[in-house]
Structure formats: structure tokens, C-alpha cells
Amino acid sequence: MTAVRALIFDCDGTLADTMPLHFEAWQIICRRHRFEFPEERFYALGGVPSRDIIRMLGSEQNRHDLDPLRIAKEKEAEYLTRLPRVGPVRPVVDIALRHRGQIPMAVASGGSRDAIETVLQHLKIRDWFQTVVTNED
């Protein structure tokens, strides 16, 4: 096996323990807009951009009145209010720490740029990664 030359990490649920907080935000948005998004389905769709999830759920639930971009922004705003509760996924962050400055590292995420950059800054690990790719790239 050849030596590892670079590492690419996901953020939500990998570097940062954000998934329960995203689910909390989703539940508020679902109640506000009157659609369903069960927890099992939420975890199955991990990594899918919110706007795509809203399109999918809207179609499945015959809710063609839902505005995916507007609701996705609402959901991100709701999630960001929970940011102080975000912690690291310690075993994964430890891997990144061991390789920091040794090999190139990046983050590739289905999340929005603002949310991912904010989480990485909050965890004080943003400067470990040369590149951050989000659902906006």
C-alpha cells in the first residue's frame, strides 16, 4: 500500500458532532412548514444538501408550495443558533491533529459554506485545512 499523500474529511457527523443539532433544527422547520422528516430518514440522507431534501420531501408529501432555497436558509439559521453546543468527534479530530502540517488536508461537505466555516472556526481547527469545499462549490 502506498503512503497516504492527503486526507479529506467530511464535517457534519465526522469532524463535528452536529447531527443531533441539525435534526433539532429540522424538526422546528418541519413544524413551521407542516411537513414530515422522520429521524431515521434524516440520518439516511446525511450529506444531502437541505434544499435537495426539501425538494424530495415536498414532492413525496405533495407539498409543491415549499420553497426549497428559502426553507433551507431558515433551517441553516435555526441550526446556527445551536452552534455553541457543537463539539468535536474526538477520534476523527485526533487523526487530523496527528497529520496537521504533515500532509495536505481538506474538508468536503454537503453543508453550506457559512455553516461549515463557522463550525470549523468554533472548533478552532479551520487553519488545519488548506481547502474547504461545500455544497456551494
PDB file of C-alpha atoms in Angstrom:
ATOM      1  CA  MET A   1       0.000   0.000   0.000  1.00  0.00           C
ATOM      2  CA  THR A   2       1.337   3.434  -0.893  1.00  0.00           C
ATOM      3  CA  ALA A   3       1.789   6.161   1.702  1.00  0.00           C
ATOM      4  CA  VAL A   4      -1.135   8.487   2.326  1.00  0.00           C
ATOM      5  CA  ARG A   5      -0.488  11.744   0.472  1.00  0.00           C
ATOM      6  CA  ALA A   6      -3.531  13.743   1.609  1.00  0.00           C
ATOM      7  CA  LEU A   7      -6.648  13.475   3.753  1.00  0.00           C
ATOM      8  CA  ILE A   8     -10.180  14.689   3.018  1.00  0.00           C
ATOM      9  CA  PHE A   9     -12.693  14.909   5.872  1.00  0.00           C
ATOM     10  CA  ASP A  10     -16.435  15.471   5.981  1.00  0.00           C
ATOM     11  CA  CYS A  11     -17.551  17.952   8.639  1.00  0.00           C
ATOM     12  CA  ASP A  12     -21.047  17.226   9.964  1.00  0.00           C
ATOM     13  CA  GLY A  13     -21.009  13.999  11.930  1.00  0.00           C
ATOM     14  CA  THR A  14     -17.349  13.352  11.111  1.00  0.00           C
ATOM     15  CA  LEU A  15     -15.167  16.194  12.427  1.00  0.00           C
ATOM     16  CA  ALA A  16     -18.016  17.872  14.317  1.00  0.00           C
ATOM     17  CA  ASP A  17     -20.786  16.281  16.361  1.00  0.00           C
ATOM     18  CA  THR A  18     -23.514  18.316  14.668  1.00  0.00           C
ATOM     19  CA  MET A  19     -26.070  15.779  13.511  1.00  0.00           C
ATOM     20  CA  PRO A  20     -28.351  15.883  16.593  1.00  0.00           C
ATOM     21  CA  LEU A  21     -28.361  19.685  16.382  1.00  0.00           C
ATOM     22  CA  HIS A  22     -29.204  19.607  12.679  1.00  0.00           C
ATOM     23  CA  PHE A  23     -32.076  17.240  13.490  1.00  0.00           C
ATOM     24  CA  GLU A  24     -33.385  19.631  16.176  1.00  0.00           C
ATOM     25  CA  ALA A  25     -33.332  22.469  13.650  1.00  0.00           C
ATOM     26  CA  TRP A  26     -35.081  20.321  11.040  1.00  0.00           C
ATOM     27  CA  GLN A  27     -37.888  19.485  13.464  1.00  0.00           C
ATOM     28  CA  ILE A  28     -38.580  23.165  14.120  1.00  0.00           C
ATOM     29  CA  ILE A  29     -38.654  23.860  10.383  1.00  0.00           C
ATOM     30  CA  CYS A  30     -40.914  20.857   9.740  1.00  0.00           C
ATOM     31  CA  ARG A  31     -43.429  22.051  12.322  1.00  0.00           C
ATOM     32  CA  ARG A  32     -43.285  25.603  10.961  1.00  0.00           C
ATOM     33  CA  HIS A  33     -43.913  24.486   7.359  1.00  0.00           C
ATOM     34  CA  ARG A  34     -46.074  21.437   8.144  1.00  0.00           C
ATOM     35  CA  PHE A  35     -44.127  18.599   6.563  1.00  0.00           C
ATOM     36  CA  GLU A  36     -42.640  15.385   7.939  1.00  0.00           C
ATOM     37  CA  PHE A  37     -38.973  14.373   8.187  1.00  0.00           C
ATOM     38  CA  PRO A  38     -38.579  11.342  10.492  1.00  0.00           C
ATOM     39  CA  GLU A  39     -35.292  10.872  12.338  1.00  0.00           C
ATOM     40  CA  GLU A  40     -34.441   7.604  10.542  1.00  0.00           C
ATOM     41  CA  ARG A  41     -34.851   9.328   7.171  1.00  0.00           C
ATOM     42  CA  PHE A  42     -32.807  12.310   8.368  1.00  0.00           C
ATOM     43  CA  TYR A  43     -29.822  10.093   9.172  1.00  0.00           C
ATOM     44  CA  ALA A  44     -30.225   8.153   5.927  1.00  0.00           C
ATOM     45  CA  LEU A  45     -29.969  11.432   3.983  1.00  0.00           C
ATOM     46  CA  GLY A  46     -26.874  12.675   5.826  1.00  0.00           C
ATOM     47  CA  GLY A  47     -24.703  14.695   3.442  1.00  0.00           C
ATOM     48  CA  VAL A  48     -27.549  15.647   1.093  1.00  0.00           C
ATOM     49  CA  PRO A  49     -27.955  19.436   0.834  1.00  0.00           C
ATOM     50  CA  SER A  50     -31.022  20.798   2.648  1.00  0.00           C
ATOM     51  CA  ARG A  51     -32.512  22.329  -0.498  1.00  0.00           C
ATOM     52  CA  ASP A  52     -32.461  18.889  -2.166  1.00  0.00           C
ATOM     53  CA  ILE A  53     -34.037  17.240   0.874  1.00  0.00           C
ATOM     54  CA  ILE A  54     -36.839  19.817   0.871  1.00  0.00           C
ATOM     55  CA  ARG A  55     -37.471  19.252  -2.844  1.00  0.00           C
ATOM     56  CA  MET A  56     -37.618  15.496  -2.249  1.00  0.00           C
ATOM     57  CA  LEU A  57     -39.868  15.684   0.808  1.00  0.00           C
ATOM     58  CA  GLY A  58     -42.105  18.276  -0.845  1.00  0.00           C
ATOM     59  CA  SER A  59     -42.585  16.048  -3.868  1.00  0.00           C
ATOM     60  CA  GLU A  60     -43.212  12.931  -1.762  1.00  0.00           C
ATOM     61  CA  GLN A  61     -45.678  14.727   0.513  1.00  0.00           C
ATOM     62  CA  ASN A  62     -47.431  16.599  -2.294  1.00  0.00           C
ATOM     63  CA  ARG A  63     -46.202  19.920  -0.890  1.00  0.00           C
ATOM     64  CA  HIS A  64     -45.274  21.741  -4.082  1.00  0.00           C
ATOM     65  CA  ASP A  65     -45.745  25.061  -2.282  1.00  0.00           C
ATOM     66  CA  LEU A  66     -42.475  24.624  -0.354  1.00  0.00           C
ATOM     67  CA  ASP A  67     -39.657  26.964  -1.425  1.00  0.00           C
ATOM     68  CA  PRO A  68     -36.502  24.811  -1.074  1.00  0.00           C
ATOM     69  CA  LEU A  69     -33.972  27.649  -1.069  1.00  0.00           C
ATOM     70  CA  ARG A  70     -35.859  29.850   1.382  1.00  0.00           C
ATOM     71  CA  ILE A  71     -36.619  26.973   3.752  1.00  0.00           C
ATOM     72  CA  ALA A  72     -33.026  25.674   3.539  1.00  0.00           C
ATOM     73  CA  LYS A  73     -31.805  29.122   4.631  1.00  0.00           C
ATOM     74  CA  GLU A  74     -34.298  29.114   7.511  1.00  0.00           C
ATOM     75  CA  LYS A  75     -33.056  25.692   8.566  1.00  0.00           C
ATOM     76  CA  GLU A  76     -29.403  26.825   8.484  1.00  0.00           C
ATOM     77  CA  ALA A  77     -30.250  29.890  10.591  1.00  0.00           C
ATOM     78  CA  GLU A  78     -32.056  27.672  13.103  1.00  0.00           C
ATOM     79  CA  TYR A  79     -29.077  25.290  13.213  1.00  0.00           C
ATOM     80  CA  LEU A  80     -26.559  28.116  13.707  1.00  0.00           C
ATOM     81  CA  THR A  81     -28.344  29.180  16.907  1.00  0.00           C
ATOM     82  CA  ARG A  82     -27.203  25.822  18.314  1.00  0.00           C
ATOM     83  CA  LEU A  83     -23.542  26.312  17.373  1.00  0.00           C
ATOM     84  CA  PRO A  84     -22.318  26.827  20.964  1.00  0.00           C
ATOM     85  CA  ARG A  85     -23.313  23.201  21.647  1.00  0.00           C
ATOM     86  CA  VAL A  86     -21.212  21.754  18.780  1.00  0.00           C
ATOM     87  CA  GLY A  87     -18.316  19.630  19.919  1.00  0.00           C
ATOM     88  CA  PRO A  88     -15.646  17.654  18.075  1.00  0.00           C
ATOM     89  CA  VAL A  89     -15.822  13.995  17.146  1.00  0.00           C
ATOM     90  CA  ARG A  90     -12.643  13.402  19.120  1.00  0.00           C
ATOM     91  CA  PRO A  91     -11.255  10.255  17.355  1.00  0.00           C
ATOM     92  CA  VAL A  92     -11.549  11.930  13.936  1.00  0.00           C
ATOM     93  CA  VAL A  93     -10.192  15.287  15.084  1.00  0.00           C
ATOM     94  CA  ASP A  94      -7.271  13.385  16.652  1.00  0.00           C
ATOM     95  CA  ILE A  95      -6.463  11.875  13.241  1.00  0.00           C
ATOM     96  CA  ALA A  96      -6.445  15.343  11.707  1.00  0.00           C
ATOM     97  CA  LEU A  97      -4.285  16.643  14.566  1.00  0.00           C
ATOM     98  CA  ARG A  98      -1.713  13.878  14.028  1.00  0.00           C
ATOM     99  CA  HIS A  99      -1.444  14.773  10.331  1.00  0.00           C
ATOM    100  CA  ARG A 100      -1.636  18.562  10.718  1.00  0.00           C
ATOM    101  CA  GLY A 101       1.248  20.173   8.888  1.00  0.00           C
ATOM    102  CA  GLN A 102       2.488  16.780   7.621  1.00  0.00           C
ATOM    103  CA  ILE A 103       0.263  16.224   4.579  1.00  0.00           C
ATOM    104  CA  PRO A 104      -2.374  18.333   2.789  1.00  0.00           C
ATOM    105  CA  MET A 105      -5.825  18.128   4.342  1.00  0.00           C
ATOM    106  CA  ALA A 106      -9.221  19.322   3.150  1.00  0.00           C
ATOM    107  CA  VAL A 107     -12.864  19.340   4.193  1.00  0.00           C
ATOM    108  CA  ALA A 108     -15.543  18.333   1.672  1.00  0.00           C
ATOM    109  CA  SER A 109     -19.103  18.819   2.893  1.00  0.00           C
ATOM    110  CA  GLY A 110     -22.707  18.859   1.743  1.00  0.00           C
ATOM    111  CA  GLY A 111     -23.279  21.782   4.138  1.00  0.00           C
ATOM    112  CA  SER A 112     -23.336  25.472   3.313  1.00  0.00           C
ATOM    113  CA  ARG A 113     -20.082  27.449   3.272  1.00  0.00           C
ATOM    114  CA  ASP A 114     -21.149  29.742   6.137  1.00  0.00           C
ATOM    115  CA  ALA A 115     -22.166  26.850   8.376  1.00  0.00           C
ATOM    116  CA  ILE A 116     -19.069  24.730   7.694  1.00  0.00           C
ATOM    117  CA  GLU A 117     -16.628  27.621   8.062  1.00  0.00           C
ATOM    118  CA  THR A 118     -18.373  28.673  11.293  1.00  0.00           C
ATOM    119  CA  VAL A 119     -18.201  25.155  12.752  1.00  0.00           C
ATOM    120  CA  LEU A 120     -14.515  24.742  11.865  1.00  0.00           C
ATOM    121  CA  GLN A 121     -13.733  28.137  13.435  1.00  0.00           C
ATOM    122  CA  HIS A 122     -15.780  27.234  16.522  1.00  0.00           C
ATOM    123  CA  LEU A 123     -13.760  24.013  16.939  1.00  0.00           C
ATOM    124  CA  LYS A 124     -10.541  26.011  16.389  1.00  0.00           C
ATOM    125  CA  ILE A 125      -9.416  23.704  13.582  1.00  0.00           C
ATOM    126  CA  ARG A 126     -10.106  25.802  10.446  1.00  0.00           C
ATOM    127  CA  ASP A 127      -6.418  26.568   9.866  1.00  0.00           C
ATOM    128  CA  TRP A 128      -5.618  22.843   9.706  1.00  0.00           C
ATOM    129  CA  PHE A 129      -7.257  22.550   6.281  1.00  0.00           C
ATOM    130  CA  GLN A 130      -5.902  24.093   3.088  1.00  0.00           C
ATOM    131  CA  THR A 131      -9.193  23.648   1.241  1.00  0.00           C
ATOM    132  CA  VAL A 132     -12.857  23.592   2.236  1.00  0.00           C
ATOM    133  CA  VAL A 133     -15.393  22.510  -0.403  1.00  0.00           C
ATOM    134  CA  THR A 134     -19.114  22.908   0.319  1.00  0.00           C
ATOM    135  CA  ASN A 135     -22.437  22.432  -1.452  1.00  0.00           C
ATOM    136  CA  GLU A 136     -21.955  25.891  -2.957  1.00  0.00           C
ATOM    137  CA  ASP A 137     -18.792  24.917  -4.891  1.00  0.00           C
TER     138      ASP A 137
END
